[in-house]
mmCIF file of C-alpha atoms in Angstrom:
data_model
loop_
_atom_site.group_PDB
_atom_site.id
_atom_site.type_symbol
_atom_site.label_atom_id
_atom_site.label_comp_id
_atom_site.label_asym_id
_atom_site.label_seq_id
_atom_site.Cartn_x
_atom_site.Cartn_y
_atom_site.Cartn_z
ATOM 1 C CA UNK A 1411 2.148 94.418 -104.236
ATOM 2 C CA UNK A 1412 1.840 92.852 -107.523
ATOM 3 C CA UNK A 1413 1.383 96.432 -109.404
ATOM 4 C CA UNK A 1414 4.478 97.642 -107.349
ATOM 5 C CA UNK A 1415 6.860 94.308 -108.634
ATOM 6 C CA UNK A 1416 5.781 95.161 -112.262
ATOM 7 C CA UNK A 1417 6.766 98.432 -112.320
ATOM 8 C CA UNK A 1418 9.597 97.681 -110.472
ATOM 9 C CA UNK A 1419 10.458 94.476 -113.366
ATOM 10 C CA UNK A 1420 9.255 97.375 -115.900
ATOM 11 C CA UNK A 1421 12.401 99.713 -114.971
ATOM 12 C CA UNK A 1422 14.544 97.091 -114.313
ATOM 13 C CA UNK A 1423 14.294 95.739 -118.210
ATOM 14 C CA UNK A 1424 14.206 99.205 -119.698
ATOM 15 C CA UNK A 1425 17.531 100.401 -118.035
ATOM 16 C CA UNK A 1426 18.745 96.651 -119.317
ATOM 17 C CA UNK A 1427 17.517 97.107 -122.566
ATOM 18 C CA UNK A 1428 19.611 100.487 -122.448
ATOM 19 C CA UNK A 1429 22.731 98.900 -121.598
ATOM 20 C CA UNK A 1430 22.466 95.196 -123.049
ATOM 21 C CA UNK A 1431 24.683 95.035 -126.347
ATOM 22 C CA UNK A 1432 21.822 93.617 -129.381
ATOM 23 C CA UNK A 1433 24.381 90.011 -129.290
ATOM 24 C CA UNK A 1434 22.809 89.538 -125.613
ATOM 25 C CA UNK A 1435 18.836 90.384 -126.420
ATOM 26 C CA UNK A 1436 18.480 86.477 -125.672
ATOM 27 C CA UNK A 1437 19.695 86.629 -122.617
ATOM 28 C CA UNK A 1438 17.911 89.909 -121.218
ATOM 29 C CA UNK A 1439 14.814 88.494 -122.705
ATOM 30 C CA UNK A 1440 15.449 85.161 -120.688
ATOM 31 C CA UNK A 1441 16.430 87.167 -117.343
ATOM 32 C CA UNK A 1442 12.885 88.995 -118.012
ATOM 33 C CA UNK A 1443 11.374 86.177 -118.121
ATOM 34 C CA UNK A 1444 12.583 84.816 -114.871
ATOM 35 C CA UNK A 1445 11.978 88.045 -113.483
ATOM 36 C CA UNK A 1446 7.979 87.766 -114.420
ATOM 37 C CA UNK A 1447 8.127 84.314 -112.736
ATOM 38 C CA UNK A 1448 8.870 85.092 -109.339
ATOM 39 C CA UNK A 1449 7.058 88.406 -109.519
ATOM 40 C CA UNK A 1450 3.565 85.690 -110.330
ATOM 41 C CA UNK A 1451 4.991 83.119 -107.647
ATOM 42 C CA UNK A 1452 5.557 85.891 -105.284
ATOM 43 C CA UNK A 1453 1.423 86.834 -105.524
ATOM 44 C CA UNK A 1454 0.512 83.105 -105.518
ATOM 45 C CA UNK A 1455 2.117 82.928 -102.320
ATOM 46 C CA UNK A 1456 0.427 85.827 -100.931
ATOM 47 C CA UNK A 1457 -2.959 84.887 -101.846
ATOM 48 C CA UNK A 1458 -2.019 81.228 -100.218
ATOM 49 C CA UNK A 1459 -0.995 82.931 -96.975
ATOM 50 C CA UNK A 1460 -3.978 85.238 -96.613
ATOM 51 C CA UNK A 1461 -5.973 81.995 -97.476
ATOM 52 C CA UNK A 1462 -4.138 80.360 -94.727
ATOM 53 C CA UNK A 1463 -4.491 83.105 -92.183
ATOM 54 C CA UNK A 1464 -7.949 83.293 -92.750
ATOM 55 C CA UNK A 1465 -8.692 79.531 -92.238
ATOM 56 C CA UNK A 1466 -6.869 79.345 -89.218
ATOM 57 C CA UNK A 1467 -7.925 82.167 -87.528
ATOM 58 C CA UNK A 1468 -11.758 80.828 -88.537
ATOM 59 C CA UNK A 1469 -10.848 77.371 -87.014
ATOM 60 C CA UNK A 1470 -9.945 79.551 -83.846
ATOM 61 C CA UNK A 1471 -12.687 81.398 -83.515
ATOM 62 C CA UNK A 1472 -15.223 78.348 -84.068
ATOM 63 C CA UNK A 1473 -13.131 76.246 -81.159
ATOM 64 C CA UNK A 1474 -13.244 76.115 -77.820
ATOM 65 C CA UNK A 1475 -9.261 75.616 -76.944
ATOM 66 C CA UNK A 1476 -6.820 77.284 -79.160
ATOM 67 C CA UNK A 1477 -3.986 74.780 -77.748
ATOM 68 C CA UNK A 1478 -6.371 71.937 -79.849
ATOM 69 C CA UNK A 1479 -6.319 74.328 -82.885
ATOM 70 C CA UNK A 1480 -2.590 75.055 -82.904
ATOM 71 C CA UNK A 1481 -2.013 71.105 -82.250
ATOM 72 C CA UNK A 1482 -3.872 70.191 -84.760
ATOM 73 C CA UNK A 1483 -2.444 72.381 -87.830
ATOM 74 C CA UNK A 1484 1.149 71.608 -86.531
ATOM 75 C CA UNK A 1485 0.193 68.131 -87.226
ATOM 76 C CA UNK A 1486 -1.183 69.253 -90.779
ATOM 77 C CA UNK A 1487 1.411 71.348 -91.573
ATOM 78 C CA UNK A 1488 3.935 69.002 -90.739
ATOM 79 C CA UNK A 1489 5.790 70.970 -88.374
ATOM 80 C CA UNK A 1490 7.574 68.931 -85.932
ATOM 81 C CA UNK A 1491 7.591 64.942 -85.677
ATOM 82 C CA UNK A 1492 5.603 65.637 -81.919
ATOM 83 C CA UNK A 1493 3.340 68.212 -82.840
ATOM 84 C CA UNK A 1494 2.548 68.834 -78.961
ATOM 85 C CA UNK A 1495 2.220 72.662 -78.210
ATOM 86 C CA UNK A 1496 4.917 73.468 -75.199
ATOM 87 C CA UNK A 1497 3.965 76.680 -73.600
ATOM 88 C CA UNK A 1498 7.458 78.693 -73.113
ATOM 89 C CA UNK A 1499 7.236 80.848 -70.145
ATOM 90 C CA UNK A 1500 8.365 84.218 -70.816
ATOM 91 C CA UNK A 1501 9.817 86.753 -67.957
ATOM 92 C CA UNK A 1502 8.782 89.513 -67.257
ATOM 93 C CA UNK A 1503 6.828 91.562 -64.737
ATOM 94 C CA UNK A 1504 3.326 91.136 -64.358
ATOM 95 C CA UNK A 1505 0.575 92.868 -66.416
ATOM 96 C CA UNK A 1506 -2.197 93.999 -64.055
ATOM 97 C CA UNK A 1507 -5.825 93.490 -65.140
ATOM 98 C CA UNK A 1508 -7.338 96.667 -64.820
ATOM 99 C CA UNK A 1509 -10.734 97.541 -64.059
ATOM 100 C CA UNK A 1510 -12.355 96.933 -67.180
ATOM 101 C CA UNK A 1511 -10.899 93.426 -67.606
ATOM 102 C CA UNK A 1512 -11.635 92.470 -64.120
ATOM 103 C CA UNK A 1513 -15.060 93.440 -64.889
ATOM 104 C CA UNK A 1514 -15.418 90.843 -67.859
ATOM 105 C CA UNK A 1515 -13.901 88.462 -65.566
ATOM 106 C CA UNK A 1516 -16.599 89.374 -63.190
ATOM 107 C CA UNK A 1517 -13.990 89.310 -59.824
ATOM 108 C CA UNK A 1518 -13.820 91.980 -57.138
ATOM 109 C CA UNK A 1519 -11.237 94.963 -57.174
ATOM 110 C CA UNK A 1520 -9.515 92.986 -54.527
ATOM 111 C CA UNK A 1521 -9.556 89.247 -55.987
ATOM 112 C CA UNK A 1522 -6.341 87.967 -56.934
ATOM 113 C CA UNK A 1523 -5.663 87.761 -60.714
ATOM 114 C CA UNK A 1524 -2.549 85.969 -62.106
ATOM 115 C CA UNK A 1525 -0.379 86.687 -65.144
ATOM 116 C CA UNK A 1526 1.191 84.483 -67.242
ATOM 117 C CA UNK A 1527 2.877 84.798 -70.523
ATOM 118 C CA UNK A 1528 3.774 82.459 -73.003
ATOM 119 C CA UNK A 1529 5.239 81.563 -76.473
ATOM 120 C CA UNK A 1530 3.369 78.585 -77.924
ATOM 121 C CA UNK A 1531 5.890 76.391 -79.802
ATOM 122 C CA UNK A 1532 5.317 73.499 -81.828
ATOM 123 C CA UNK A 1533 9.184 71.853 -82.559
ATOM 124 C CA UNK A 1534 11.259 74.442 -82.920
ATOM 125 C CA UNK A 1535 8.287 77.244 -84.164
ATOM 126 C CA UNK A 1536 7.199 79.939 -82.248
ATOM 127 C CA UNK A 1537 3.058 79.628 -83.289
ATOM 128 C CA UNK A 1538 1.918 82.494 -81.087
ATOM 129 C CA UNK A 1539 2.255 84.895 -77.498
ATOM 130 C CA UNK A 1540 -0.288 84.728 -75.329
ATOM 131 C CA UNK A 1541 -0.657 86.335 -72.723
ATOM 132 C CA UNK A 1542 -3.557 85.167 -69.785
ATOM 133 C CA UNK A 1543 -4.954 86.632 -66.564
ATOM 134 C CA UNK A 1544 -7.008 84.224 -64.946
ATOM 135 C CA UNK A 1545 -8.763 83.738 -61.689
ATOM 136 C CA UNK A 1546 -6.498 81.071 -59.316
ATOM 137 C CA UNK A 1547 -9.852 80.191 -56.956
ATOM 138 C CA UNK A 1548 -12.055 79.114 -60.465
ATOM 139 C CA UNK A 1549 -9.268 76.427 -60.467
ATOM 140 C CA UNK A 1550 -8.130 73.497 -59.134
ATOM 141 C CA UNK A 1551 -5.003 73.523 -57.374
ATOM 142 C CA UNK A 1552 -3.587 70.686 -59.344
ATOM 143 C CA UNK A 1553 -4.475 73.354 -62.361
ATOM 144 C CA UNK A 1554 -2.749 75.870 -60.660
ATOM 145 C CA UNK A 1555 0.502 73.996 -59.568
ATOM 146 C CA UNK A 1556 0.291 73.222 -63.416
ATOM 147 C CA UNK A 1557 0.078 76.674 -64.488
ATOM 148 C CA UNK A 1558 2.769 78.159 -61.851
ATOM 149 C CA UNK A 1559 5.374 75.004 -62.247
ATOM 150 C CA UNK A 1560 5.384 73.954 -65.397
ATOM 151 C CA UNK A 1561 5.406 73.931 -69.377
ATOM 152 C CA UNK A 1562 1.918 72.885 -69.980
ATOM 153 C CA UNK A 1563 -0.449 75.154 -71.887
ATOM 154 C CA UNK A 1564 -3.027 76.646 -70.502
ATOM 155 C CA UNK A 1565 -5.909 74.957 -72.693
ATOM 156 C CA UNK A 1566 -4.282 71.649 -71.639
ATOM 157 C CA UNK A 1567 -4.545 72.502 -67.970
ATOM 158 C CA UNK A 1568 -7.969 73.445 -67.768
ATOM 159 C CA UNK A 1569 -9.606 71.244 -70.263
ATOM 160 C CA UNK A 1570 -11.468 69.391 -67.442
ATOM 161 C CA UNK A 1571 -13.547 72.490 -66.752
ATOM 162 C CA UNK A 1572 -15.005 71.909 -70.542
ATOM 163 C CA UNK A 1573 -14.211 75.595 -70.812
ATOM 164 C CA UNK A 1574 -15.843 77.957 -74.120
ATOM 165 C CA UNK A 1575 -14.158 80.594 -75.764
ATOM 166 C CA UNK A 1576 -15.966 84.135 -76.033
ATOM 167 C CA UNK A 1577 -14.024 86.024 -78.776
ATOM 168 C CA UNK A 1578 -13.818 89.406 -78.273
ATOM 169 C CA UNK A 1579 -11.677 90.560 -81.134
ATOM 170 C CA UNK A 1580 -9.729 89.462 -84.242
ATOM 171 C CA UNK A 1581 -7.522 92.174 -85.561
ATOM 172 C CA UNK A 1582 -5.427 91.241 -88.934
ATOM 173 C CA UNK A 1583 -1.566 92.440 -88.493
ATOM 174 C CA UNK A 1584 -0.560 91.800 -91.729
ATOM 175 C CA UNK A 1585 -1.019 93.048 -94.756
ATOM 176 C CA UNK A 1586 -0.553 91.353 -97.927
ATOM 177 C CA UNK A 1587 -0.555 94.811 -99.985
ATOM 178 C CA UNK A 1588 2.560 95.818 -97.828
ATOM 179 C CA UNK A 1589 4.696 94.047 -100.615
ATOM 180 C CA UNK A 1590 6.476 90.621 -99.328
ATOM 181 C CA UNK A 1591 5.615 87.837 -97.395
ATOM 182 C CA UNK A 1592 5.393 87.591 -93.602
ATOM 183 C CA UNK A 1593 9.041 86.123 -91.709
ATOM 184 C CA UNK A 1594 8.370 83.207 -88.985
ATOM 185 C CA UNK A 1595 8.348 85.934 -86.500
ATOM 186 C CA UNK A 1596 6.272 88.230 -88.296
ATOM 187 C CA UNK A 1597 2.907 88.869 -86.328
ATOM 188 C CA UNK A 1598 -0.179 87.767 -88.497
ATOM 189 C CA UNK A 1599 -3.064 88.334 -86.384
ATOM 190 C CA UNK A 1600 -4.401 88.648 -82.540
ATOM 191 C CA UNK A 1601 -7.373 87.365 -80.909
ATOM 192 C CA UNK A 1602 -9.100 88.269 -77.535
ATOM 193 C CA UNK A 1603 -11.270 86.072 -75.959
ATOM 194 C CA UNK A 1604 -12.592 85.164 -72.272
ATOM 195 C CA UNK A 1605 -12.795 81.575 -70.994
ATOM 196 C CA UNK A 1606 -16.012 80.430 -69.066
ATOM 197 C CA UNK A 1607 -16.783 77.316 -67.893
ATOM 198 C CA UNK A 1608 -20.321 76.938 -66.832
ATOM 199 C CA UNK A 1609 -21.369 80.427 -67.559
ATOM 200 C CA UNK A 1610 -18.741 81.833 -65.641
ATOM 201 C CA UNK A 1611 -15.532 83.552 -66.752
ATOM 202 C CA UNK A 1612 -12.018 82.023 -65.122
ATOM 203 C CA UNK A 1613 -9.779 83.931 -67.529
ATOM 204 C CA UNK A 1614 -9.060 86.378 -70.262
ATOM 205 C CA UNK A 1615 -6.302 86.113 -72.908
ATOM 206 C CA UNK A 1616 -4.738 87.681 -75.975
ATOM 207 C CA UNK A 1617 -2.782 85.591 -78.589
ATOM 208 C CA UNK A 1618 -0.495 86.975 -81.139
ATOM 209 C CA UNK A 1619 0.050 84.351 -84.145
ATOM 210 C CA UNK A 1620 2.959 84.396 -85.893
ATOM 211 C CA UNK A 1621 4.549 84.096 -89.582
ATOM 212 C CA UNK A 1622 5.565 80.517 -88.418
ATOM 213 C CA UNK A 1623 2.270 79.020 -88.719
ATOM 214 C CA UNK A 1624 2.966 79.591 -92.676
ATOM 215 C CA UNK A 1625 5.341 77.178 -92.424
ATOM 216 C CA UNK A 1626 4.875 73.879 -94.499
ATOM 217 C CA UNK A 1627 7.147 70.876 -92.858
ATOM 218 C CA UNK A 1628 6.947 67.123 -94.013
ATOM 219 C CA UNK A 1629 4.730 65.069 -93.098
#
């Protein structure tokens, strides 16, 4: 990215150079100059972003709820006076598990499997999608009421299971080479991971964090 800006601030100036009168040298060397400024605070932002991606996709992997995680950087990055993570239900038809997932999950072809999918939103920010099949009968009913009628997210719900996280993957979406920095909606990264609680797994889910987690609010 940072070789492509200079060459692109390299032609700019030379076709300026080419059509700036010698009276205005001043001024095209003071437009360069602002030119070379955001070029260097446009790469200083990239490296900050990978550096933030990278330390809070670590702090994900290391934890056991990724609800805590996400409630704890809104709170750090300032994002919303309540930095409570509301899980958004989002419509849609259901995704089935499939064999292979319903083997990790270690349920019978013919044990129900719920779907639920969610945007994770801290304020007004959109931190991630996840989507979760889990097994209703490793549950409470209180959990499941929870899940089914209302806003809660799913970490919250099932935290009295003292659940752990097996990752499964961690795939990086964006690229900081690919020139520009990464909108609110932008996805960043995903994670895959099954939820056990006492050895055995109770559900399966795959988060996709967004851009917004970039975001630096007051605090």
């Amino acid at each position: 990215m940072e070789r492509t800006a200079t060459r692109m601030l390299t032609v700019g100036l030379a076709a300026l150079g080419a059509a700036v009168p010698p009276a205005d040298a001043g001024s095209a060397r003071a437009q360069a100059a602002g030119a070379a400024a955001e070029t260097g605070r446009e790469a200083q932002d990239g490296s900050e972003a990978r550096a933030l991606i990278e330390t809070l996709s670590a702090r994900l992997l290391a934890a056991p709820s990724a609800t805590a995680v996400l409630e704890a950087w809104c709170a750090e990055r300032g994002l919303s006076h309540d930095p409570r993570i509301v899980a958004v239900r989002v419509p849609g038809p259901d995704k089935l598990p499939g064999a292979a997932r319903r083997e990790r999950l270690a349920v019978s072809p013919d044990e129900p499997v719920r779907y639920r999918r969610v945007r994770l939103t801290c304020g007004t920010h959109v931190l991630s999608e996840a989507d979760n099949w889990y097994v209703p009968s490793r549950l409470t009913s209180a959990m499941n009421a929870a899940l089914d009628g209302t806003q809660a997210p799913f970490g919250h719900v099932v935290r009295p299971l003292g659940p752990s996280r097996r990752n499964r993957s961690l795939t990086m979406l964006w690229r900081p080479e690919s020139g520009g920095l990464p909108g609110p909606g932008e996805p960043l990264f995903s994670v895959e991971a099954v939820l056990t609680a006492g050895g055995v797994p109770f559900c399966e889910v795959a988060e996709t964090y967004t851009g917004a987690v970039l975001i630096q609010g007051e605090r």
